[in-house]
XYZ file of C-alpha atoms in Angstrom:
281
model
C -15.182 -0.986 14.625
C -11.984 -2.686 13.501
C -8.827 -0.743 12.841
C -6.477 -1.556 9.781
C -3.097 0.416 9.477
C -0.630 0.905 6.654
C 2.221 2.650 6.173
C 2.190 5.476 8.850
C -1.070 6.060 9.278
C -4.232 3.653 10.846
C -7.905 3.758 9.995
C -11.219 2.184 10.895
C -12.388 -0.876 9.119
C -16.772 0.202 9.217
C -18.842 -2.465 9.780
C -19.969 -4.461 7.083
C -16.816 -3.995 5.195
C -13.607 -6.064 4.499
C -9.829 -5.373 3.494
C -9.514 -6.773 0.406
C -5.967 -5.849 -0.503
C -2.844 -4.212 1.073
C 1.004 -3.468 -0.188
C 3.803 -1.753 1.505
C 7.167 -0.132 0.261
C 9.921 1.178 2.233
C 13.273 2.177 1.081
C 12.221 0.551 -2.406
C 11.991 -3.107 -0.282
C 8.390 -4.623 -0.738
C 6.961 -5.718 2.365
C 3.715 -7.487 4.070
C 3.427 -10.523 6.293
C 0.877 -13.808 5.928
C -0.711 -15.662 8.956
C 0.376 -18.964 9.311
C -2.859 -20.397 11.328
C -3.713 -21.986 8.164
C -0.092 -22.607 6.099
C 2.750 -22.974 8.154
C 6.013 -20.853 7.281
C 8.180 -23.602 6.439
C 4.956 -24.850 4.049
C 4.928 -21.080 2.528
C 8.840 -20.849 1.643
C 8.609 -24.512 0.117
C 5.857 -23.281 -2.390
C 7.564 -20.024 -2.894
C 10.531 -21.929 -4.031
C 8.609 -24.235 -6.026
C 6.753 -21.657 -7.804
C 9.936 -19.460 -8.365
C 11.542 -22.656 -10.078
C 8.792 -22.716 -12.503
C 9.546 -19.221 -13.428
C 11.218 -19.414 -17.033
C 14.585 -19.090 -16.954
C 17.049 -16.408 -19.395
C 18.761 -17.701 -22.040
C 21.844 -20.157 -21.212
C 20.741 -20.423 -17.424
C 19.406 -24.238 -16.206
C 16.946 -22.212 -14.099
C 15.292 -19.031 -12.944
C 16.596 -19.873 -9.464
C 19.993 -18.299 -9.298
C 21.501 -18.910 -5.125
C 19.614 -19.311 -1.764
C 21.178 -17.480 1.685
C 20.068 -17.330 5.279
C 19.770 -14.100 7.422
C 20.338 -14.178 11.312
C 16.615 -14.875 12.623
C 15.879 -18.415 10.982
C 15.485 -15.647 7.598
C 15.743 -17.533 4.265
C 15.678 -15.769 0.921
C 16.449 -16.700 -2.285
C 17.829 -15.127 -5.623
C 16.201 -15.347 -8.914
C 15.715 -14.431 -12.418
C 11.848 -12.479 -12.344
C 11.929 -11.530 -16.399
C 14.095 -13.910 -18.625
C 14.692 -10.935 -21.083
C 16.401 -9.247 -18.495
C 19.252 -11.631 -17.436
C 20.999 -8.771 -15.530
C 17.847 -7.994 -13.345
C 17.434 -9.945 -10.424
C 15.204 -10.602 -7.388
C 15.656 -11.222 -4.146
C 12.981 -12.410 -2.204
C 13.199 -13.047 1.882
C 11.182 -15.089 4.413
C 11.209 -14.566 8.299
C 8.605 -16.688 10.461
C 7.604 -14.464 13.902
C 5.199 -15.577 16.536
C 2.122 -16.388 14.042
C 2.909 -14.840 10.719
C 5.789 -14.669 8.192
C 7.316 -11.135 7.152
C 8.441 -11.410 3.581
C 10.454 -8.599 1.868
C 11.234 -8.496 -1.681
C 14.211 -6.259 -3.717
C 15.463 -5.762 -7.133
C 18.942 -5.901 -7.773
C 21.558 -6.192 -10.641
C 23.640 -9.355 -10.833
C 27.104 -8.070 -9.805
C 25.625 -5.543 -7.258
C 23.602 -7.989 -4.813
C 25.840 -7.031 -1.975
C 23.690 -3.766 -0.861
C 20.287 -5.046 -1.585
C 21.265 -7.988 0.661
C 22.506 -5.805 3.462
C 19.283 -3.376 3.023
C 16.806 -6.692 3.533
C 18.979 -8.011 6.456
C 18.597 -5.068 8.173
C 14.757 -4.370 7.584
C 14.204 -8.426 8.965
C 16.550 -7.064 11.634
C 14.493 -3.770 12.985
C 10.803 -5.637 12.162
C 8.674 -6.409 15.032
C 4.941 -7.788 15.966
C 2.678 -4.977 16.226
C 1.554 -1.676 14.894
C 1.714 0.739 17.850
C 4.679 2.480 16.161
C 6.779 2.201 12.981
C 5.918 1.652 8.794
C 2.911 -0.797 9.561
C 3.038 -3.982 7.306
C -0.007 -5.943 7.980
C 1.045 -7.717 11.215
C 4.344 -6.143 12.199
C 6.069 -2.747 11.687
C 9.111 -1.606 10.205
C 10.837 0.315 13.339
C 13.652 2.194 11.632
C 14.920 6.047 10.831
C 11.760 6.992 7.999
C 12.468 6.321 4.490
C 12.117 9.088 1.596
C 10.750 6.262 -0.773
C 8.203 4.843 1.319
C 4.641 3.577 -0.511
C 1.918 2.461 1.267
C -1.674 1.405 -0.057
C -5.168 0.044 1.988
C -8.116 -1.301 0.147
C -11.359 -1.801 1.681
C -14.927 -3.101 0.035
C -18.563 -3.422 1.442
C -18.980 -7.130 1.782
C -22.440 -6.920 0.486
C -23.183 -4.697 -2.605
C -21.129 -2.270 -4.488
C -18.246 -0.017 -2.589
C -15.240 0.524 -2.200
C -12.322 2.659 -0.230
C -9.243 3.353 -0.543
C -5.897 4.589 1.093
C -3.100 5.278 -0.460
C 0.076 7.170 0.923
C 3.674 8.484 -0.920
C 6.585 10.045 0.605
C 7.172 13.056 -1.796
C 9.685 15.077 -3.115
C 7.613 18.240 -3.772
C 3.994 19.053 -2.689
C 1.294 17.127 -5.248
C -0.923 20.706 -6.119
C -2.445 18.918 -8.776
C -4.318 15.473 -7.749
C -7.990 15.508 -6.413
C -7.462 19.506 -6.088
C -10.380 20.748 -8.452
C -12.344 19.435 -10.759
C -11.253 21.472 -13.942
C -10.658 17.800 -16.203
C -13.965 16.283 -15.366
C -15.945 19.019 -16.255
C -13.683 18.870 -19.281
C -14.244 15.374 -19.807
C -18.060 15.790 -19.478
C -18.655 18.883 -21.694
C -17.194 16.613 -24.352
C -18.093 13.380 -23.835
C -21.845 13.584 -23.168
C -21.608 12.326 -19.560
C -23.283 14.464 -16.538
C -21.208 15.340 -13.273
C -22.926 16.302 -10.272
C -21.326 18.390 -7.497
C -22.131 17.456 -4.188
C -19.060 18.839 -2.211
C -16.128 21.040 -2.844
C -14.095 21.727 0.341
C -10.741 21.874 2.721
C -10.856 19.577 5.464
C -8.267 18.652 7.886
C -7.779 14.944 9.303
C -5.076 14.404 11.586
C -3.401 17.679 11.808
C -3.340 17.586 7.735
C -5.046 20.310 6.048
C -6.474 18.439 2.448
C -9.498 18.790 0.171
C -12.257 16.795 -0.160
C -15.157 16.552 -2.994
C -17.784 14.913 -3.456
C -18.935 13.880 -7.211
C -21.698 11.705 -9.227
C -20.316 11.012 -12.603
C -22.964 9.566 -15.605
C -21.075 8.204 -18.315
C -23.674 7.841 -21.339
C -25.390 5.008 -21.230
C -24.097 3.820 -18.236
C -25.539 4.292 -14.307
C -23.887 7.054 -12.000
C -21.164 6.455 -10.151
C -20.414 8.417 -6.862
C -16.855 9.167 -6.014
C -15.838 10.493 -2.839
C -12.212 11.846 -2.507
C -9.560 13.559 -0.336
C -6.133 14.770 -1.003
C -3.450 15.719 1.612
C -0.368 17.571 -1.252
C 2.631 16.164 1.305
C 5.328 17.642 2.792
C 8.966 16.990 0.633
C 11.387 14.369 2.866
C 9.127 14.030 5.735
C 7.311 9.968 5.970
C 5.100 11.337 8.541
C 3.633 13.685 6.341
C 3.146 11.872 3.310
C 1.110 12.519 0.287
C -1.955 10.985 0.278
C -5.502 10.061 -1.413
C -8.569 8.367 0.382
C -10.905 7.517 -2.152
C -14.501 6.351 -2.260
C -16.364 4.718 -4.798
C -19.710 3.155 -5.423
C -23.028 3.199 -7.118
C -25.631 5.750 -6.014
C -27.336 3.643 -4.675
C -25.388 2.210 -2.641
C -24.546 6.118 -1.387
C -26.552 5.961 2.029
C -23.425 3.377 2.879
C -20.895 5.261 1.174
C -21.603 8.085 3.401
C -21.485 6.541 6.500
C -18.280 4.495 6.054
C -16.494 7.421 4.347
C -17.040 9.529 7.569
C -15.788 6.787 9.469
C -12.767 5.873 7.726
C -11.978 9.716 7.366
C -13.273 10.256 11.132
C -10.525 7.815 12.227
C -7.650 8.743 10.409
C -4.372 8.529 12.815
C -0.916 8.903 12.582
C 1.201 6.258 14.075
C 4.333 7.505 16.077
C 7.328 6.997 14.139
C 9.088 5.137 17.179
C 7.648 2.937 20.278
C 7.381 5.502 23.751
C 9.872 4.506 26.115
């Protein structure tokens, strides 16, 4: 099997499934990267622009596009208005072209105060690099930097053929999350007075990666409507520590479709690895 990474952690793609989405966050900068087999970077940035110029402008300005810079690196990145009713609130957007792909990076900022979010993004284009053997993976490339305490990191996977799909998503966290995916208290709440059925299949602590979460199992009816299985596991977090972040691998898909459920859940959950936080020497 394939592996797919995000954020800090790495998982296996199962066979006969795809990613279907991704998105990154670290130190409140948005980050991913796009191949350029098929659109070249300088063809990427050009559209970008174009499609930022279309964006409609505030009041009083000619256009949403407010100034363009350059970053060491070949980096471009622009400035521009993203909501016209909020004149103040800008964006900055950057571009990078490595090897095969692009890293982009995208900040808020307030006009006035660009200075810092400019220095942030210069320095994440600065400490990026081609390949996921250590750092805050970001599709192609990792952020290889001191860990963040606002990092945000999400994988979505779905059966290719048929219903299914599974999810990762990580959060660096302040205090320990006691309450998501813990029990199951609101559904049987939520059943009892809504009609629907839910079926119990698992209840139980299991530990991936040196993590100690909880995992259950359900089938939930809604009336009317065909079950739908949903498989989850929840790690709480440790507060201020990227490594340890909180996070939720979910699972969803008809019941039918369970036989396949089951066997890529165990190997997504199976594979779940850590990534080291810097490159070995």
């Amino acid at each position: 099997m394939n592996e797919e990474c995000a954020g800090r952690f790495r998982v296996a793609l199962p066979e006969g499934w795809r990613l279907s989405a991704r998105a990154h966050s670290i130190y409140g900068v948005a980050a991913w990267t796009a191949p350029t087999r098929e659109t070249s970077a300088s063809t990427q940035w050009e559209s970008r622009l174009a499609a930022i110029r279309l964006l409609p402008p505030p009041k009083g300005a000619a256009s949403s596009l407010r100034s363009e810079l350059a970053f060491p690196g070949s980096a471009k990145a622009v400035w521009y208005h993203a909501n016209p009713t909020l004149p103040s609130t800008l964006m900055l957007e950057a571009h990078r072209p490595v090897g095969d792909h692009v890293l982009w990076l995208k900040r808020t900022g307030m006009e006035g105060k660009e200075a810092p979010a400019e220095k942030l993004v210069e320095k994440l284009l600065s400490v990026y690099a081609p390949g996921t053997e250590a750092g805050f993976c970001i599709g192609a490339g990792s952020i290889r930097m001191e860990g963040s305490l606002s990092e945000t990191a999400q994988l979505t996977m779905e059966r290719i053929a048929g219903s299914g799909k599974l999810e990762l998503v990580t959060q660096t966290v302040t205090a320990p999350d006691t309450e998501t995916f813990m029990n199951l208290d609101e559904e049987r709440n939520f059943a009892r007075t809504s009609g629907s059925t839910l079926e119990v299949s698992m209840e139980r602590e299991r530990t991936l990666a040196g993590m100690s979460g909880f995992e259950m199992r359900v089938a939930i009816s809604l009336p009317g409507e065909a079950p739908q299985l949903r498989y989850t596991w929840h790690f709480p977090g440790e507060p201020g520590q990227p490594g340890r972040p909180k996070m939720n691998l979910i699972g969803r898909a008809g019941v039918a479709a369970q036989g396949q459920l089951d066997l890529a859940w165990e190997a997504v959950l199976a594979s779940l690895a850590a990534i080291p936080l810097n490159a070995r020497p």
